[in-house]
XYZ file of C-alpha atoms in Angstrom:
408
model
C -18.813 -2.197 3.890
C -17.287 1.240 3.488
C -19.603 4.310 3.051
C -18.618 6.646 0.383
C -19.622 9.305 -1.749
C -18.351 9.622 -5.754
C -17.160 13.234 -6.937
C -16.235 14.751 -10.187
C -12.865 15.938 -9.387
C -14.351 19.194 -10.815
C -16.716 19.618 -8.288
C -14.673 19.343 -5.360
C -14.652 22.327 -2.673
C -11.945 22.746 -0.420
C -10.276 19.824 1.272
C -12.831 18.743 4.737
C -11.114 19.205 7.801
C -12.206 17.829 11.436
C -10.500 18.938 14.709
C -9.828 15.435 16.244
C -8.973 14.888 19.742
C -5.919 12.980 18.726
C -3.968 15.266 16.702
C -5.232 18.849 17.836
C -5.190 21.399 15.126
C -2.437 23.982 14.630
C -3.296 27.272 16.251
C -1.487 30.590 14.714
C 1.412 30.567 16.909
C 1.817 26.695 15.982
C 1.487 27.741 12.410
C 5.156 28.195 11.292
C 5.869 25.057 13.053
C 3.306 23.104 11.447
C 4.153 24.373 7.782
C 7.500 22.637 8.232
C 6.025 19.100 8.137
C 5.517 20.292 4.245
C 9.027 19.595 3.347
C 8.315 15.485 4.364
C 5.169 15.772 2.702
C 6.857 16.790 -0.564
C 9.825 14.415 -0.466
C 6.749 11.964 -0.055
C 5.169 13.733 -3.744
C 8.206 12.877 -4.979
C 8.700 9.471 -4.706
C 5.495 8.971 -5.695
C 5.833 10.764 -8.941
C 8.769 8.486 -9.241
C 7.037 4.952 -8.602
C 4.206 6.458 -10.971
C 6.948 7.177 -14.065
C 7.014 4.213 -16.276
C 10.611 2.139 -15.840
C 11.546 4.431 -13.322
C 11.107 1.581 -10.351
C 12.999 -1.485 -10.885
C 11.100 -4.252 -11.255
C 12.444 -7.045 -8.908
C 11.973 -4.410 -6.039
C 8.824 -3.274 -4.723
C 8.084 0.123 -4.290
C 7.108 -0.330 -0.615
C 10.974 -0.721 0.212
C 12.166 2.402 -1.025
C 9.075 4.485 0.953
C 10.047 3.087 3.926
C 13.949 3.809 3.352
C 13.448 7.079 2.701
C 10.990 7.979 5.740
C 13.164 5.986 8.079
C 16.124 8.321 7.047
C 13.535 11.429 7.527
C 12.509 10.351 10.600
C 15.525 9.838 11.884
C 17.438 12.781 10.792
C 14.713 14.822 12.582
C 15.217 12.554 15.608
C 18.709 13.371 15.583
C 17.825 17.402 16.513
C 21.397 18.637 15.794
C 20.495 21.778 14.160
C 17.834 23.032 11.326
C 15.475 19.524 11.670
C 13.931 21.036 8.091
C 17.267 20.853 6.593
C 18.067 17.487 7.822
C 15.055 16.503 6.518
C 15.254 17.815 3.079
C 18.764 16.188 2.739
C 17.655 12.635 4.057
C 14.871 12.809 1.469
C 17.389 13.621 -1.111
C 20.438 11.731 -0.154
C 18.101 8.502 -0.168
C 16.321 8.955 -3.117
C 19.488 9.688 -5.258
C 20.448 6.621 -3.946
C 17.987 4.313 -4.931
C 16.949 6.447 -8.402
C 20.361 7.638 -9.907
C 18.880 8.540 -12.848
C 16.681 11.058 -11.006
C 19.837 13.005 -9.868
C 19.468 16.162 -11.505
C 15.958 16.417 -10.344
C 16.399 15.669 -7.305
C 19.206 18.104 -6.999
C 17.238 20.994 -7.929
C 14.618 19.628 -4.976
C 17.070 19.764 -2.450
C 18.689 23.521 -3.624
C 15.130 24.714 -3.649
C 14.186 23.359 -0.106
C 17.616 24.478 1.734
C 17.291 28.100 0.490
C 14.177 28.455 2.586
C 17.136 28.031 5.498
C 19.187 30.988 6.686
C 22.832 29.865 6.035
C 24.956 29.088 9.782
C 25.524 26.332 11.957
C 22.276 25.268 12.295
C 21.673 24.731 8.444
C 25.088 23.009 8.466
C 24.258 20.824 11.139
C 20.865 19.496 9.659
C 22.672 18.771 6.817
C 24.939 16.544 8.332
C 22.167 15.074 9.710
C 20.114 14.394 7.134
C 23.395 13.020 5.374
C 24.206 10.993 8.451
C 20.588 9.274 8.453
C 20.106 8.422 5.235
C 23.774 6.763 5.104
C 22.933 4.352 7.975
C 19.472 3.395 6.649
C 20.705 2.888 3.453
C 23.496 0.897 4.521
C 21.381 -0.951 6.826
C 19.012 -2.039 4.093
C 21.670 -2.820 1.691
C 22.102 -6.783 1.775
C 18.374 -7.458 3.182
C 17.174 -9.798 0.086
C 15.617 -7.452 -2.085
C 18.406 -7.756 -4.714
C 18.129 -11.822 -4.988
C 17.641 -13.329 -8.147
C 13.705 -13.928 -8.336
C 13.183 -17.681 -8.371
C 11.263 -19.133 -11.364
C 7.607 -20.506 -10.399
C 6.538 -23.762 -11.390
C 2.989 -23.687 -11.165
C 1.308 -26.760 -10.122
C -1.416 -28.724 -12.300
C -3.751 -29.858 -8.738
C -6.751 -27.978 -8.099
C -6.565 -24.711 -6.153
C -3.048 -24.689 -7.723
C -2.161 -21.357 -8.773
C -1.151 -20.746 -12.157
C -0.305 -17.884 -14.663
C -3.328 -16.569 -15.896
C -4.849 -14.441 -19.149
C -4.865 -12.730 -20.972
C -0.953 -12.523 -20.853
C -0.382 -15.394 -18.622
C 3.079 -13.878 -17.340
C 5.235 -15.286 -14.612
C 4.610 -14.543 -11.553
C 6.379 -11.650 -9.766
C 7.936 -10.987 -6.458
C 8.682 -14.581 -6.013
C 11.927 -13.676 -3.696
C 10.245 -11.195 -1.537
C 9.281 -13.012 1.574
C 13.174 -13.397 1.990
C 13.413 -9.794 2.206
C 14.783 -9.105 5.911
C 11.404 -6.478 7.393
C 11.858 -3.074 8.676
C 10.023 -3.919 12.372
C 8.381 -7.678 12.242
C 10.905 -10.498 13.355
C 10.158 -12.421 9.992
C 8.195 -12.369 7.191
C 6.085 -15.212 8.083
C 5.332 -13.975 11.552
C 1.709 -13.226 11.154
C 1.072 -15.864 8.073
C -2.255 -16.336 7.289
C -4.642 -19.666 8.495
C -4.540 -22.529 5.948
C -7.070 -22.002 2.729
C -10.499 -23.460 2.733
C -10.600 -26.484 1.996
C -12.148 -26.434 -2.155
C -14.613 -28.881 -0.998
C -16.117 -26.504 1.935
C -19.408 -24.272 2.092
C -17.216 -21.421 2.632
C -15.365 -21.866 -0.588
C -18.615 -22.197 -2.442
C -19.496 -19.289 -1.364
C -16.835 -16.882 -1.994
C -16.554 -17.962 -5.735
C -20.180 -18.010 -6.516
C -19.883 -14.331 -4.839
C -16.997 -12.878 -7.140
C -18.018 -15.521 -10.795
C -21.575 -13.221 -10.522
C -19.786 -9.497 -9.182
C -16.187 -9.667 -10.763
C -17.537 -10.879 -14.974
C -16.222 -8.448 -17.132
C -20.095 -8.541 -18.052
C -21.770 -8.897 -14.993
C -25.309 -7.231 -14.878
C -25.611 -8.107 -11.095
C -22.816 -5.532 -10.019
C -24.362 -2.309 -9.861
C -22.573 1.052 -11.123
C -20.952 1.828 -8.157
C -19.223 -1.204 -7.690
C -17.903 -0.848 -10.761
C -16.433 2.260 -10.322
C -14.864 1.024 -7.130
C -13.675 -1.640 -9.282
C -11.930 1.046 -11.674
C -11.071 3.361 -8.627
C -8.719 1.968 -6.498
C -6.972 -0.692 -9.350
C -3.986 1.251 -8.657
C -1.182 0.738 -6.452
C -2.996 0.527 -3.060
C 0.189 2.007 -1.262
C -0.063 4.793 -3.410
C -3.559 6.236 -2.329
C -2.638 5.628 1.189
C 0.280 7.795 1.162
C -1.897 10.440 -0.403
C -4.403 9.975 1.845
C -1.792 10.200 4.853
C -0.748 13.223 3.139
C -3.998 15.113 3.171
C -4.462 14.231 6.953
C -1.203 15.673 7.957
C -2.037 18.887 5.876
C -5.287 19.264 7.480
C -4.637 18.735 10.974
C -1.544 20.733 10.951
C 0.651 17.969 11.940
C 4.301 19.575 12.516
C 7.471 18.424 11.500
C 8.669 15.736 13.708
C 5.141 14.442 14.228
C 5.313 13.947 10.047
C 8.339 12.402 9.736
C 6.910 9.827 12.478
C 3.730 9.565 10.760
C 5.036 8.716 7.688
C 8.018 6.682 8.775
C 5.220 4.253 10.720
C 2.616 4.097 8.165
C 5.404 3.045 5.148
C 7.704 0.811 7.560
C 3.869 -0.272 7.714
C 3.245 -1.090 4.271
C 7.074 -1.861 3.523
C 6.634 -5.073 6.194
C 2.718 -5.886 4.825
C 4.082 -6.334 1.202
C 6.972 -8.603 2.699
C 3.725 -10.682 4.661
C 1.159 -10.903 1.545
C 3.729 -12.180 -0.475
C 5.139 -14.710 2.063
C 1.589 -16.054 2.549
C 1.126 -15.862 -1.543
C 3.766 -18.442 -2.387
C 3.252 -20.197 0.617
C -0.131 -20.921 0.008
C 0.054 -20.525 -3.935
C -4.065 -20.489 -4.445
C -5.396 -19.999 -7.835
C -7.183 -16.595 -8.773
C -10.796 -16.492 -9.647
C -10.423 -16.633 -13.169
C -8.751 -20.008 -13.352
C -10.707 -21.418 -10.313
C -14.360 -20.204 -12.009
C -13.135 -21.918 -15.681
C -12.249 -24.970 -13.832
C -14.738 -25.185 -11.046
C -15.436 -28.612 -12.613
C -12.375 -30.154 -11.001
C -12.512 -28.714 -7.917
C -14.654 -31.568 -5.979
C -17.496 -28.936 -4.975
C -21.164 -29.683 -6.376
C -21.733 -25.912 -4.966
C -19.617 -24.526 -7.927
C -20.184 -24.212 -11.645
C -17.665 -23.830 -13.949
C -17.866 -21.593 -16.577
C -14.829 -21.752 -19.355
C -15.458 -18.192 -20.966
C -15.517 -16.684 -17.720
C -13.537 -13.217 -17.701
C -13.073 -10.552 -14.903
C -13.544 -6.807 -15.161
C -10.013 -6.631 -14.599
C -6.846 -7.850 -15.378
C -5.433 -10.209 -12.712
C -2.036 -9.369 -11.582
C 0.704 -11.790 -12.361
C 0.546 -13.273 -8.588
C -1.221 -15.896 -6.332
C -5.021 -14.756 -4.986
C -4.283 -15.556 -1.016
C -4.357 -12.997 0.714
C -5.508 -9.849 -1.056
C -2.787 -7.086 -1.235
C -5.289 -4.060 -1.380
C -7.215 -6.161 1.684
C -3.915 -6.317 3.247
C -2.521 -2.410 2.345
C -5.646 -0.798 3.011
C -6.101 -2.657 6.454
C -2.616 -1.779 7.794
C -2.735 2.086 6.194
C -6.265 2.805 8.196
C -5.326 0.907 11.111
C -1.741 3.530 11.528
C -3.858 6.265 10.311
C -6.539 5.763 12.747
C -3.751 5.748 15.695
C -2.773 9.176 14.608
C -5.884 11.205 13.506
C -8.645 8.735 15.233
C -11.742 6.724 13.621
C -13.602 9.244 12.029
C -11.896 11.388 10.393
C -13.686 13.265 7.186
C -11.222 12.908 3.811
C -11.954 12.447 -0.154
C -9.609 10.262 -1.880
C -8.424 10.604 -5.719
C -7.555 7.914 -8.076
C -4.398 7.741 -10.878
C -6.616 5.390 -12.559
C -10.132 7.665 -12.459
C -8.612 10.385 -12.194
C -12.061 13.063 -12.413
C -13.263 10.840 -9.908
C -13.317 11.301 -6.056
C -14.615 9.008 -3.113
C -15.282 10.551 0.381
C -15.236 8.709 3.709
C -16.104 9.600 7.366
C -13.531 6.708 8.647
C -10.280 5.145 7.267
C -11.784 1.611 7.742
C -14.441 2.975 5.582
C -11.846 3.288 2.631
C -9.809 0.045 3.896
C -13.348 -2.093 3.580
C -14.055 -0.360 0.335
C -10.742 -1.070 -1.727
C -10.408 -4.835 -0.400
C -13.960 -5.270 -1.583
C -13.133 -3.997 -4.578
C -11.230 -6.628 -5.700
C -14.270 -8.459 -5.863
C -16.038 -6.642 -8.362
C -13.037 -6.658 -10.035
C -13.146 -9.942 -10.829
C -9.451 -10.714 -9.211
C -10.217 -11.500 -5.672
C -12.522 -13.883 -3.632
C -13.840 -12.726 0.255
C -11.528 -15.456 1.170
C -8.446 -13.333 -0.115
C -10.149 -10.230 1.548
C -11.098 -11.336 4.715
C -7.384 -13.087 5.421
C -6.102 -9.771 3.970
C -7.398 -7.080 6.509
C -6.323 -9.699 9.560
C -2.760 -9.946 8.095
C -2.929 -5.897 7.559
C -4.238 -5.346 11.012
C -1.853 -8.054 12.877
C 1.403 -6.197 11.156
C 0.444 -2.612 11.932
C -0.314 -2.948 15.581
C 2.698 -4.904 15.650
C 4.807 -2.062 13.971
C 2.647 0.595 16.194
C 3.775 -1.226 19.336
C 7.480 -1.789 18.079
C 8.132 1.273 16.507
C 11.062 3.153 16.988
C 10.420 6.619 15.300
């Protein structure tokens, strides 16, 4: 279990920084190198103020797609090294975004003006442009018929149990139900890493994991203690979201320059961009009921182990989706797994939250904050070990796959 220490925002000093073998530190003469990274790092604010504004992401397409579009086009405008790699940069960020958020146009407009004054005007501003244009063209036109833009089919839940079905207090349909069909950025398939069958609701192990989250994850559960719960409250947003804010603050404190940010960010979202395709492959493959349905009607489920209890509520709300495997278990796996290859295992960081956000956790290792989100769940009331446990060996299988077959 991750190791962490809770913050008031308020409190917080300035941002821990460890020289790490891996990724040395910038010295001075590295310095004006190393600044340039910024100009990924803020394309990468950006987007994430975008995915954060309400309506502003379309719904049938997960946000994951559209990080890894645009750091793919980064990355490999910078690759390109025909002139001013800052410029090319700043216009790959742009050009895809504008792209895939229209309405943002103005905004994004007044980004890119901002960014390319910090460029002398010549050949070598001109050129990055190009190059950034040239980039984002190709990835965009590459990712253009991949499946994202099917027609979500409709779910029929099943009646057996272990059969997932919608669940309260909304009981909504089920989203993302086309996305394993979505062609990945660096794995061969979507099902290339799919998770091991689910217990069997008869087994030990099953027992086990529901007695675990029906006492942690009750909306009134005196068993949790206060720190779980605010674990619980702390990471219940987008788990994609901290991780690119926590990849942010490692490339700010070790210095990291400006191709070795574009990679850095291009890996970890390809990353997270193929993990989302995975969960949700093994989701409706599997199609296991969440904790709330299976702890209300733990008296059909065959196992003398298990009690059911009908007013049963978790701390959270469950998202409209199937419990096996555990997104955040999956995300937060893959994210510490890429950030680990970069920066190494013990890196010192504090992580903030959209959804607490006076609160800050510090760790002295990404799989500190990995083991800490998936486990989360738990306490939330939304997720079993089961889910958490498959989870971080999906997330670890598909980033040492994309580590190994990256191209950027």
């Amino acid at each position: 279990m991750g190791k962490a220490m809770v913050v008031m925002a308020a409190t917080v000093g300035a941002a821990l920084s460890t020289a790490m073998a891996y990724v040395p530190q910038a010295r001075p003469a590295q310095a004006a190198t190393a600044t340039r990274g910024e100009v990924v790092i803020q394309w990468n604010r950006t987007l994430l103020g975008i995915v954060r504004t309400p309506g502003a992401q379309p719904a049938t397409v997960h946000a994951t797609r559209n990080f890894a579009i645009m750091h793919t086009a980064i990355a490999d405008a910078v690759d390109a090294r025909s002139g001013s790699g800052y410029a090319a940069a700043a216009e790959a960020g742009h050009d895809s975004l504008t792209a895939l958020y229209p309405a943002r146009r103005a905004d994004l407009d007044r980004q890119l003006r901002d960014e390319l004054a910090n460029v002398p005007d010549g050949p070598a501003k001109t050129a990055g442009v190009r190059a950034g244009q040239r980039a984002a063209a190709a990835v965009l036109a590459d990712r253009a018929h991949d499946g994202s833009d099917a027609t979500p089919p409709p779910f029929v839940p099943g009646d057996r149990p272990g059969d997932y079905r919608p669940t309260p207090p909304a009981f909504a349909a089920p989203v993302f139900t086309h996305w394993s069909g979505v062609r990945p950025f660096v794995l061969e398939r979507g099902d290339q890493f799919r998770p091991r069958p689910y217990p069997a609701l008869t087994s030990r192990t099953y027992a086990k994991a529901l007695n675990e989250v029906q006492l942690l994850g009750e909306d009134t559960s005196t068993e949790r203690t206060a720190d779980q719960t605010v674990q619980a409250r702390f990471w219940a947003a987008p788990i994609w979201n901290y991780w690119n804010e926590i990849a942010q603050d490692a490339a700010q404190r070790h210095g990291t320059g400006l191709a070795a940010t574009a990679h850095l960010f291009a890996t970890l979202d390809r990353t997270f961009a193929d993990a989302a395709i995975a969960f949700y492959d093994g989701k409706y493959h599997y199609r296991v009921w969440r904790p709330v349905t299976a702890v209300r009607a733990a008296d059909t489920d065959g196992n003398p182990r298990t009690h059911a209890d009908p007013a049963w509520n978790p701390l959270a709300v469950t998202p409209p989706d199937p419990s096996y495997p555990g997104a955040h278990s999956v995300v937060g796996e893959a994210g510490a797994t890429v950030l680990t290859s970069f920066f190494g295992p013990d890196d010192h960081f504090t992580v903030h939250s959209e959804s607490l956000p006076d609160v800050t956790r510090s760790f002295t290792g990404y799989q500190d904050a990995a083991d800490e989100a998936g486990l989360s769940r738990i306490y939330a009331g939304i997720h079993t070990r089961i889910d958490h446990t498959a989870g971080q060996t999906l997330g670890s299988r598909v980033a040492q796959y994309v580590l190994t077959h990256r191209t950027s």
